[in-house]
mmCIF file of C-alpha atoms and ligand atoms in Angstrom:
data_model
loop_
_atom_site.group_PDB
_atom_site.id
_atom_site.type_symbol
_atom_site.label_atom_id
_atom_site.label_comp_id
_atom_site.label_asym_id
_atom_site.label_seq_id
_atom_site.Cartn_x
_atom_site.Cartn_y
_atom_site.Cartn_z
ATOM 1 C CA MET N 121 0.000 0.000 0.000
ATOM 2 C CA ASN N 122 1.272 3.415 -0.919
ATOM 3 C CA ARG N 123 0.929 5.335 2.387
ATOM 4 C CA ASP N 124 1.272 8.716 0.694
ATOM 5 C CA LEU N 125 -1.647 8.045 -1.615
ATOM 6 C CA LEU N 126 -3.820 6.851 1.237
ATOM 7 C CA ASP N 127 -2.869 9.854 3.326
ATOM 8 C CA PHE N 128 -3.609 12.212 0.418
ATOM 9 C CA TYR N 129 -7.014 10.553 -0.202
ATOM 10 C CA ALA N 130 -7.973 10.524 3.474
ATOM 11 C CA ASN N 131 -6.631 13.870 4.630
ATOM 12 C CA ALA N 132 -5.934 16.376 1.849
ATOM 13 C CA PRO N 133 -8.359 19.311 1.590
ATOM 14 C CA LEU N 134 -11.044 18.558 -1.011
ATOM 15 C CA LEU N 135 -9.938 21.304 -3.385
ATOM 16 C CA GLU N 136 -6.300 20.200 -3.228
ATOM 17 C CA LEU N 137 -7.347 16.706 -4.325
ATOM 18 C CA GLY N 138 -9.450 18.257 -7.064
ATOM 19 C CA LEU N 139 -6.648 20.484 -8.284
ATOM 20 C CA GLU N 140 -4.227 17.581 -8.576
ATOM 21 C CA ALA N 141 -6.809 15.409 -10.362
ATOM 22 C CA ASP N 142 -7.677 18.285 -12.700
ATOM 23 C CA ARG N 143 -3.993 18.644 -13.526
ATOM 24 C CA VAL N 144 -3.839 14.951 -14.563
ATOM 25 C CA ARG N 145 -7.070 15.362 -16.563
ATOM 26 C CA ALA N 146 -5.843 18.499 -18.343
ATOM 27 C CA ALA N 147 -2.528 16.855 -19.278
ATOM 28 C CA LYS N 148 -4.393 13.967 -20.889
ATOM 29 C CA HIS N 149 -7.197 16.023 -22.421
ATOM 30 C CA PRO N 150 -5.762 19.475 -23.108
ATOM 31 C CA HIS N 151 -8.491 20.563 -25.526
ATOM 32 C CA GLN N 152 -11.146 21.114 -22.847
ATOM 33 C CA THR N 153 -13.519 18.739 -24.610
ATOM 34 C CA VAL N 154 -15.922 16.669 -22.537
ATOM 35 C CA THR N 155 -17.432 13.735 -24.359
ATOM 36 C CA TYR N 156 -20.620 11.734 -23.891
ATOM 37 C CA ILE N 157 -22.259 8.793 -25.626
ATOM 38 C CA VAL N 158 -25.857 8.067 -26.543
ATOM 39 C CA ASP N 159 -26.584 4.428 -25.829
ATOM 40 C CA ARG N 160 -29.040 2.066 -24.261
ATOM 41 C CA ASN N 161 -28.616 -0.367 -21.433
ATOM 42 C CA ILE N 162 -30.473 -3.569 -22.260
ATOM 43 C CA ASN N 163 -30.782 -5.974 -19.348
ATOM 44 C CA TYR N 164 -31.650 -9.173 -21.207
ATOM 45 C CA THR N 165 -32.661 -11.078 -18.084
ATOM 46 C CA ASN N 166 -33.203 -10.249 -14.412
ATOM 47 C CA VAL N 167 -33.110 -13.902 -13.349
ATOM 48 C CA CYS N 168 -29.998 -14.463 -11.290
ATOM 49 C CA VAL N 169 -28.504 -16.952 -8.868
ATOM 50 C CA ALA N 170 -25.622 -14.775 -7.657
ATOM 51 C CA ASP N 171 -27.673 -13.168 -4.836
ATOM 52 C CA CYS N 172 -25.497 -10.074 -4.458
ATOM 53 C CA GLY N 173 -26.621 -8.398 -1.247
ATOM 54 C CA PHE N 174 -26.506 -4.905 -2.795
ATOM 55 C CA CYS N 175 -28.638 -5.706 -5.863
ATOM 56 C CA ALA N 176 -32.231 -4.477 -6.115
ATOM 57 C CA PHE N 177 -32.605 -5.614 -9.713
ATOM 58 C CA TYR N 178 -32.471 -9.400 -9.796
ATOM 59 C CA ARG N 179 -35.140 -12.041 -9.181
ATOM 60 C CA ARG N 180 -34.467 -15.627 -8.138
ATOM 61 C CA PRO N 181 -35.400 -18.394 -10.652
ATOM 62 C CA LYS N 182 -39.158 -19.116 -10.708
ATOM 63 C CA HIS N 183 -39.999 -15.681 -9.221
ATOM 64 C CA THR N 184 -43.116 -14.337 -10.951
ATOM 65 C CA GLU N 185 -41.313 -11.085 -11.850
ATOM 66 C CA GLY N 186 -38.403 -12.869 -13.575
ATOM 67 C CA TYR N 187 -37.999 -12.171 -17.301
ATOM 68 C CA THR N 188 -35.782 -12.920 -20.279
ATOM 69 C CA LEU N 189 -36.192 -10.707 -23.341
ATOM 70 C CA SER N 190 -36.799 -12.251 -26.757
ATOM 71 C CA PHE N 191 -34.469 -11.477 -29.691
ATOM 72 C CA GLU N 192 -37.309 -9.469 -31.240
ATOM 73 C CA GLN N 193 -37.757 -7.363 -28.098
ATOM 74 C CA ILE N 194 -34.022 -6.689 -28.030
ATOM 75 C CA GLY N 195 -34.047 -5.880 -31.762
ATOM 76 C CA GLN N 196 -36.866 -3.395 -31.240
ATOM 77 C CA LYS N 197 -34.971 -1.676 -28.424
ATOM 78 C CA ILE N 198 -31.948 -1.359 -30.724
ATOM 79 C CA GLU N 199 -34.033 0.210 -33.479
ATOM 80 C CA GLU N 200 -35.468 2.714 -30.973
ATOM 81 C CA THR N 201 -31.910 3.456 -29.827
ATOM 82 C CA LYS N 202 -30.695 4.067 -33.363
ATOM 83 C CA ALA N 203 -33.684 6.293 -34.130
ATOM 84 C CA LEU N 204 -32.546 8.523 -31.222
ATOM 85 C CA GLY N 205 -28.965 8.665 -32.500
ATOM 86 C CA GLY N 206 -27.663 5.894 -30.217
ATOM 87 C CA VAL N 207 -24.409 4.285 -31.298
ATOM 88 C CA GLN N 208 -24.115 1.316 -28.957
ATOM 89 C CA ILE N 209 -25.985 -1.023 -26.692
ATOM 90 C CA LEU N 210 -24.750 -2.091 -23.312
ATOM 91 C CA ILE N 211 -26.105 -5.587 -22.858
ATOM 92 C CA GLN N 212 -25.854 -7.193 -19.445
ATOM 93 C CA GLY N 213 -27.982 -9.545 -17.404
ATOM 94 C CA GLY N 214 -28.277 -11.742 -14.357
ATOM 95 C CA HIS N 215 -26.612 -15.129 -13.980
ATOM 96 C CA ASN N 216 -29.549 -17.049 -15.434
ATOM 97 C CA PRO N 217 -29.059 -20.829 -15.184
ATOM 98 C CA TYR N 218 -31.771 -21.562 -17.787
ATOM 99 C CA ILE N 219 -30.117 -19.896 -20.789
ATOM 100 C CA PRO N 220 -27.843 -22.095 -22.961
ATOM 101 C CA PHE N 221 -24.573 -20.740 -24.397
ATOM 102 C CA GLU N 222 -25.950 -20.986 -27.965
ATOM 103 C CA TRP N 223 -28.616 -18.422 -27.013
ATOM 104 C CA TYR N 224 -25.954 -15.785 -26.371
ATOM 105 C CA LEU N 225 -24.104 -16.571 -29.599
ATOM 106 C CA ASP N 226 -27.352 -16.592 -31.599
ATOM 107 C CA LEU N 227 -28.349 -13.282 -30.013
ATOM 108 C CA LEU N 228 -25.070 -11.619 -31.002
ATOM 109 C CA ARG N 229 -25.341 -12.956 -34.574
ATOM 110 C CA TYR N 230 -28.992 -11.882 -34.745
ATOM 111 C CA ILE N 231 -28.126 -8.347 -33.660
ATOM 112 C CA LYS N 232 -25.229 -8.039 -36.105
ATOM 113 C CA ARG N 233 -27.329 -9.396 -38.972
ATOM 114 C CA HIS N 234 -30.613 -7.559 -38.389
ATOM 115 C CA HIS N 235 -29.825 -4.536 -36.185
ATOM 116 C CA PRO N 236 -26.096 -3.808 -36.572
ATOM 117 C CA ILE N 237 -24.689 -1.646 -33.762
ATOM 118 C CA HIS N 238 -21.662 -1.681 -31.436
ATOM 119 C CA ILE N 239 -22.269 -4.357 -28.786
ATOM 120 C CA HIS N 240 -20.694 -3.583 -25.415
ATOM 121 C CA GLY N 241 -21.705 -6.560 -23.349
ATOM 122 C CA PHE N 242 -21.277 -9.349 -20.819
ATOM 123 C CA SER N 243 -19.265 -8.228 -17.793
ATOM 124 C CA PRO N 244 -16.443 -10.419 -16.412
ATOM 125 C CA SER N 245 -18.877 -11.834 -13.827
ATOM 126 C CA GLU N 246 -21.121 -13.074 -16.638
ATOM 127 C CA VAL N 247 -18.144 -14.443 -18.593
ATOM 128 C CA ASP N 248 -17.022 -16.283 -15.448
ATOM 129 C CA PHE N 249 -20.568 -17.622 -14.942
ATOM 130 C CA PHE N 250 -20.658 -18.881 -18.566
ATOM 131 C CA SER N 251 -17.267 -20.473 -18.090
ATOM 132 C CA GLN N 252 -18.505 -22.348 -15.007
ATOM 133 C CA VAL N 253 -21.930 -23.512 -16.174
ATOM 134 C CA PHE N 254 -20.867 -24.385 -19.720
ATOM 135 C CA ARG N 255 -17.590 -25.926 -18.490
ATOM 136 C CA MET N 256 -15.509 -23.869 -20.867
ATOM 137 C CA ASP N 257 -12.250 -22.010 -20.511
ATOM 138 C CA ALA N 258 -12.863 -18.266 -20.103
ATOM 139 C CA THR N 259 -10.550 -17.731 -23.088
ATOM 140 C CA ASP N 260 -12.866 -19.858 -25.245
ATOM 141 C CA VAL N 261 -15.971 -18.089 -23.932
ATOM 142 C CA ILE N 262 -14.470 -14.719 -24.902
ATOM 143 C CA ARG N 263 -13.261 -16.015 -28.283
ATOM 144 C CA GLU N 264 -16.694 -17.402 -29.173
ATOM 145 C CA LEU N 265 -18.578 -14.312 -28.006
ATOM 146 C CA LYS N 266 -16.199 -12.140 -30.023
ATOM 147 C CA ALA N 267 -16.547 -14.325 -33.124
ATOM 148 C CA ALA N 268 -20.350 -14.080 -32.833
ATOM 149 C CA GLY N 269 -20.258 -10.254 -32.723
ATOM 150 C CA LEU N 270 -19.309 -8.967 -29.275
ATOM 151 C CA ASP N 271 -17.281 -5.759 -29.718
ATOM 152 C CA SER N 272 -16.192 -4.800 -26.200
ATOM 153 C CA ILE N 273 -16.723 -5.759 -22.565
ATOM 154 C CA PRO N 274 -18.142 -3.513 -19.825
ATOM 155 C CA GLY N 275 -16.534 -3.273 -16.404
ATOM 156 C CA GLY N 276 -19.709 -4.189 -14.519
ATOM 157 C CA GLY N 277 -19.639 -6.389 -11.449
ATOM 158 C CA GLY N 278 -16.260 -5.153 -10.270
ATOM 159 C CA GLU N 279 -17.556 -3.455 -7.115
ATOM 160 C CA ILE N 280 -14.496 -3.506 -4.835
ATOM 161 C CA LEU N 281 -11.756 -5.793 -6.154
ATOM 162 C CA VAL N 282 -10.568 -6.877 -2.730
ATOM 163 C CA GLN N 283 -11.611 -10.365 -1.687
ATOM 164 C CA ARG N 284 -12.534 -9.467 1.909
ATOM 165 C CA VAL N 285 -15.183 -7.065 0.606
ATOM 166 C CA ARG N 286 -16.430 -9.406 -2.127
ATOM 167 C CA ASP N 287 -16.853 -12.190 0.416
ATOM 168 C CA ILE N 288 -19.353 -9.951 2.198
ATOM 169 C CA ALA N 289 -21.071 -8.253 -0.759
ATOM 170 C CA ALA N 290 -21.022 -10.787 -3.594
ATOM 171 C CA PRO N 291 -19.631 -14.128 -2.391
ATOM 172 C CA LYS N 292 -21.074 -16.155 -5.289
ATOM 173 C CA LYS N 293 -19.711 -13.932 -8.041
ATOM 174 C CA ALA N 294 -16.292 -13.963 -9.731
ATOM 175 C CA GLY N 295 -13.667 -13.188 -7.079
ATOM 176 C CA ALA N 296 -11.301 -10.228 -7.296
ATOM 177 C CA ASP N 297 -8.458 -12.185 -8.951
ATOM 178 C CA ARG N 298 -10.782 -13.928 -11.387
ATOM 179 C CA TRP N 299 -12.531 -10.687 -12.387
ATOM 180 C CA LEU N 300 -9.210 -9.070 -13.251
ATOM 181 C CA GLU N 301 -7.966 -12.246 -14.942
ATOM 182 C CA ILE N 302 -10.989 -12.214 -17.281
ATOM 183 C CA MET N 303 -10.340 -8.581 -18.130
ATOM 184 C CA GLU N 304 -6.749 -9.428 -18.926
ATOM 185 C CA LEU N 305 -7.832 -12.363 -21.112
ATOM 186 C CA ALA N 306 -10.246 -10.086 -22.966
ATOM 187 C CA HIS N 307 -7.466 -7.564 -23.574
ATOM 188 C CA GLN N 308 -5.192 -10.348 -24.811
ATOM 189 C CA ALA N 309 -7.976 -11.390 -27.201
ATOM 190 C CA GLY N 310 -7.865 -7.871 -28.665
ATOM 191 C CA MET N 311 -10.956 -6.497 -26.931
ATOM 192 C CA LYS N 312 -11.161 -3.156 -25.190
ATOM 193 C CA THR N 313 -13.017 -2.939 -21.891
ATOM 194 C CA SER N 314 -14.099 -0.387 -19.336
ATOM 195 C CA VAL N 315 -13.501 -0.808 -15.618
ATOM 196 C CA THR N 316 -15.543 0.291 -12.623
ATOM 197 C CA MET N 317 -15.529 0.676 -8.866
ATOM 198 C CA MET N 318 -18.719 0.683 -6.802
ATOM 199 C CA TYR N 319 -17.893 1.768 -3.274
ATOM 200 C CA GLY N 320 -19.848 2.223 -0.055
ATOM 201 C CA LEU N 321 -20.028 -1.493 0.747
ATOM 202 C CA GLY N 322 -18.262 -1.096 4.089
ATOM 203 C CA GLU N 323 -14.748 -1.176 2.608
ATOM 204 C CA THR N 324 -11.913 0.906 4.018
ATOM 205 C CA LEU N 325 -10.298 3.754 2.100
ATOM 206 C CA ALA N 326 -7.163 1.585 1.889
ATOM 207 C CA GLU N 327 -9.230 -1.101 0.143
ATOM 208 C CA ARG N 328 -10.468 1.433 -2.401
ATOM 209 C CA ILE N 329 -6.856 2.391 -3.120
ATOM 210 C CA GLU N 330 -5.959 -1.298 -3.397
ATOM 211 C CA HIS N 331 -8.753 -1.696 -5.983
ATOM 212 C CA LEU N 332 -7.351 1.211 -7.998
ATOM 213 C CA GLN N 333 -3.800 -0.085 -7.819
ATOM 214 C CA ARG N 334 -4.842 -3.548 -8.995
ATOM 215 C CA VAL N 335 -6.586 -1.963 -12.001
ATOM 216 C CA ARG N 336 -3.504 0.137 -12.662
ATOM 217 C CA ASP N 337 -1.287 -2.979 -12.631
ATOM 218 C CA VAL N 338 -3.442 -4.774 -15.228
ATOM 219 C CA GLN N 339 -3.502 -1.638 -17.367
ATOM 220 C CA ALA N 340 0.295 -1.409 -17.205
ATOM 221 C CA ARG N 341 0.466 -4.921 -18.710
ATOM 222 C CA THR N 342 -2.317 -4.720 -21.302
ATOM 223 C CA GLY N 343 -3.370 -1.133 -22.016
ATOM 224 C CA GLY N 344 -6.858 -2.543 -22.639
ATOM 225 C CA PHE N 345 -8.953 -0.341 -20.346
ATOM 226 C CA THR N 346 -10.504 2.597 -22.186
ATOM 227 C CA ALA N 347 -12.310 4.172 -19.256
ATOM 228 C CA PHE N 348 -12.885 4.056 -15.526
ATOM 229 C CA ILE N 349 -16.224 4.780 -13.865
ATOM 230 C CA THR N 350 -16.889 4.955 -10.141
ATOM 231 C CA TRP N 351 -20.133 5.440 -8.228
ATOM 232 C CA PRO N 352 -21.465 4.780 -4.749
ATOM 233 C CA LEU N 353 -23.750 1.948 -3.687
ATOM 234 C CA GLN N 354 -27.426 2.847 -4.041
ATOM 235 C CA PRO N 355 -28.680 1.095 -0.908
ATOM 236 C CA GLU N 356 -32.450 1.554 -1.343
ATOM 237 C CA ASN N 357 -34.442 -1.640 -1.968
ATOM 238 C CA THR N 358 -31.343 -3.852 -1.794
ATOM 239 C CA PRO N 359 -31.639 -7.184 0.037
ATOM 240 C CA GLU N 360 -28.782 -6.732 2.531
ATOM 241 C CA PHE N 361 -27.527 -3.147 2.306
ATOM 242 C CA SER N 362 -30.697 -1.062 2.722
ATOM 243 C CA HIS N 363 -29.613 -0.138 6.270
ATOM 244 C CA MET N 364 -26.388 1.417 4.925
ATOM 245 C CA GLU N 365 -26.235 5.164 4.689
ATOM 246 C CA LYS N 366 -25.833 6.487 1.172
ATOM 247 C CA THR N 367 -22.429 8.123 0.842
ATOM 248 C CA GLY N 368 -22.409 11.790 -0.151
ATOM 249 C CA ALA N 369 -21.103 14.155 -2.794
ATOM 250 C CA VAL N 370 -17.843 14.956 -0.998
ATOM 251 C CA ASP N 371 -16.916 11.274 -0.730
ATOM 252 C CA TYR N 372 -17.763 10.889 -4.422
ATOM 253 C CA LEU N 373 -15.624 13.848 -5.515
ATOM 254 C CA ARG N 374 -12.697 12.727 -3.359
ATOM 255 C CA THR N 375 -12.970 9.218 -4.819
ATOM 256 C CA VAL N 376 -13.160 10.464 -8.402
ATOM 257 C CA ALA N 377 -10.117 12.651 -7.793
ATOM 258 C CA ILE N 378 -7.964 9.940 -6.236
ATOM 259 C CA SER N 379 -9.006 7.577 -9.045
ATOM 260 C CA ARG N 380 -7.776 10.075 -11.655
ATOM 261 C CA ILE N 381 -4.501 10.437 -9.772
ATOM 262 C CA VAL N 382 -3.848 6.690 -9.294
ATOM 263 C CA LEU N 383 -5.114 5.613 -12.716
ATOM 264 C CA ASP N 384 -2.891 7.933 -14.700
ATOM 265 C CA ASN N 385 -2.475 5.136 -17.266
ATOM 266 C CA VAL N 386 -6.234 4.869 -18.008
ATOM 267 C CA PRO N 387 -7.209 7.441 -20.648
ATOM 268 C CA ASN N 388 -10.774 8.373 -19.689
ATOM 269 C CA LEU N 389 -12.752 8.930 -16.505
ATOM 270 C CA GLN N 390 -16.541 9.111 -16.597
ATOM 271 C CA SER N 391 -18.673 11.268 -14.350
ATOM 272 C CA SER N 392 -21.618 9.365 -12.878
ATOM 273 C CA TRP N 393 -24.399 11.957 -13.005
ATOM 274 C CA VAL N 394 -26.927 9.106 -13.206
ATOM 275 C CA THR N 395 -26.230 8.259 -9.566
ATOM 276 C CA MET N 396 -24.972 11.619 -8.254
ATOM 277 C CA GLY N 397 -27.280 14.072 -10.046
ATOM 278 C CA MET N 398 -26.427 16.768 -12.562
ATOM 279 C CA LYS N 399 -24.745 19.287 -10.277
ATOM 280 C CA VAL N 400 -22.303 16.835 -8.727
ATOM 281 C CA GLY N 401 -21.861 15.336 -12.195
ATOM 282 C CA GLN N 402 -20.738 18.764 -13.432
ATOM 283 C CA LEU N 403 -18.408 19.250 -10.468
ATOM 284 C CA ALA N 404 -16.768 15.899 -11.204
ATOM 285 C CA LEU N 405 -15.511 17.439 -14.458
ATOM 286 C CA ARG N 406 -13.227 19.570 -12.250
ATOM 287 C CA PHE N 407 -12.212 16.557 -10.177
ATOM 288 C CA GLY N 408 -10.670 14.485 -12.956
ATOM 289 C CA CYS N 409 -13.490 13.381 -15.277
ATOM 290 C CA ASN N 410 -13.307 14.120 -19.016
ATOM 291 C CA ASP N 411 -16.432 12.238 -20.035
ATOM 292 C CA PHE N 412 -20.067 12.801 -19.059
ATOM 293 C CA GLY N 413 -20.892 9.131 -19.494
ATOM 294 C CA SER N 414 -23.975 8.091 -21.229
ATOM 295 C CA LEU N 415 -27.275 9.579 -22.219
ATOM 296 C CA MET N 416 -28.870 6.273 -21.351
ATOM 297 C CA ILE N 417 -32.164 5.522 -22.916
ATOM 298 C CA GLU N 418 -32.868 2.776 -20.397
ATOM 299 C CA GLU N 419 -31.254 1.864 -17.112
ATOM 300 C CA ASN N 420 -32.909 -0.796 -14.995
ATOM 301 C CA VAL N 421 -30.363 -1.613 -12.328
ATOM 302 C CA VAL N 422 -29.849 1.820 -10.809
ATOM 303 C CA SER N 423 -33.531 2.713 -11.225
ATOM 304 C CA ALA N 424 -34.497 -0.472 -9.351
ATOM 305 C CA ALA N 425 -32.810 1.183 -6.367
ATOM 306 C CA ASN N 426 -34.878 4.351 -6.968
ATOM 307 C CA THR N 427 -31.964 6.424 -8.256
ATOM 308 C CA THR N 428 -32.605 7.726 -11.725
ATOM 309 C CA HIS N 429 -31.630 11.021 -13.213
ATOM 310 C CA ARG N 430 -32.749 11.568 -16.774
ATOM 311 C CA THR N 431 -31.892 14.170 -19.350
ATOM 312 C CA THR N 432 -31.705 14.999 -23.060
ATOM 313 C CA THR N 433 -28.691 15.625 -25.292
ATOM 314 C CA GLU N 434 -29.497 19.360 -25.285
ATOM 315 C CA GLU N 435 -29.517 19.484 -21.497
ATOM 316 C CA LEU N 436 -26.386 17.334 -21.291
ATOM 317 C CA GLU N 437 -24.497 19.622 -23.656
ATOM 318 C CA ARG N 438 -25.639 22.704 -21.754
ATOM 319 C CA LEU N 439 -24.397 21.198 -18.491
ATOM 320 C CA ILE N 440 -21.006 20.472 -20.061
ATOM 321 C CA ARG N 441 -20.776 24.013 -21.484
ATOM 322 C CA ASP N 442 -21.819 25.591 -18.176
ATOM 323 C CA ALA N 443 -18.980 23.680 -16.500
ATOM 324 C CA GLY N 444 -16.549 25.362 -18.919
ATOM 325 C CA PHE N 445 -15.999 22.605 -21.483
ATOM 326 C CA THR N 446 -16.884 21.912 -25.094
ATOM 327 C CA PRO N 447 -19.298 19.000 -25.464
ATOM 328 C CA ALA N 448 -18.743 16.299 -28.093
ATOM 329 C CA ARG N 449 -20.597 13.121 -28.812
ATOM 330 C CA ARG N 450 -18.450 10.014 -29.062
ATOM 331 C CA ARG N 451 -18.428 6.367 -29.959
ATOM 332 C CA GLN N 452 -17.424 3.514 -27.634
ATOM 333 C CA ASP N 453 -13.760 3.932 -28.618
ATOM 334 C CA TYR N 454 -13.936 7.648 -27.726
ATOM 335 C CA SER N 455 -13.688 8.788 -31.331
ATOM 336 C CA ILE N 456 -15.782 11.943 -31.866
ATOM 337 C CA ILE N 457 -18.995 11.873 -33.905
ATOM 338 C CA PRO N 458 -19.225 14.876 -36.278
ATOM 339 C CA LEU N 459 -21.846 17.504 -35.450
ATOM 340 C CA ASP N 460 -23.980 16.853 -38.525
ATOM 341 C CA HIS N 461 -24.913 13.412 -37.164
ATOM 342 C CA PRO N 462 -28.652 13.232 -36.271
ATOM 343 C CA VAL N 463 -29.312 14.453 -32.752
ATOM 344 C CA ALA N 464 -31.127 12.323 -30.194
ATOM 345 C CA ALA N 465 -34.203 13.737 -28.498
HETATM 346 S S1 LIG Z 645 -25.499 -7.531 -9.369
HETATM 347 FE FE1 LIG Z 645 -25.680 -8.852 -11.190
HETATM 348 S S2 LIG Z 645 -24.858 -10.805 -10.525
HETATM 349 FE FE2 LIG Z 645 -25.333 -9.675 -8.640
HETATM 350 S S3 LIG Z 645 -27.452 -10.298 -8.107
HETATM 351 FE FE3 LIG Z 645 -27.592 -8.425 -9.364
HETATM 352 S S4 LIG Z 645 -27.910 -9.211 -11.438
HETATM 353 FE FE4 LIG Z 645 -27.083 -10.905 -10.229
#
């Protein structure tokens, strides 16, 4: 553990942390551009056997509210996304024991054939689940998903990548080492991924720093992480964490700032206005973030915990401008979409 980093995170005045993070951000993104993406989060199933104590979204098998979307329903959501100028789908779901591996491959092929769009999907926890239930090597799972049409992998399910915390919050899900191993395998297979940290699970500040340093180490080997996103636990409606107090804006800004400082080898940091609200989302742009995340057309997991902030592209761009930056719409790989592209409502 780097004592200086921990001391800086725990004790430095908020604005000093922000200033240092902003310096790292400005060195990496000197043109004062803040990007955002228009996409849609499609949760293909809410049936899950992982029982994460912080999750308000999932339903156990046989629960009357369990669902799995049909290919046609997913196709329709993609068409709606495209009509609004969306350039990718984020497709994630529960660990559903009733879905065969062929279903996932067929789904990816179906999307690429009938509704072509960038597919950002299947977090390392899902890849690990597939590897276990289909008795396949994770390398083969990734290779087959990629061959069927998967373009990149989201950093969902990372929470805190320290085993002590995972044993409490998500004991049935991919462990810390395995989660990072799958990311590394994906990078080796030529796929880019994002990476996340969800804090507020009762971890120490030292454990948050450990999470960041582990991500930094993988990035130093592979260079495969395009972006880092952090947000706090949304405790409402969760099975085991509803008694926890929601952490506040100051903790969020300090955490964003220290993330920017530690992860100086990860190019982009996203602000999480969906969980923190617009004003804190704007402030985060002065605490290390260079991306305003996603204008998400649908988000089921955070909204299941009663935390949903919605907006339009116009509003999003105004917020970015008011914070002193130039807004630009981007693709998954952070390339900029020219202004004459149709604008989403
Ligand atoms: S967070 Fe994901 S893996 Fe955990 S219970 Fe919810 S849907 Fe399942």
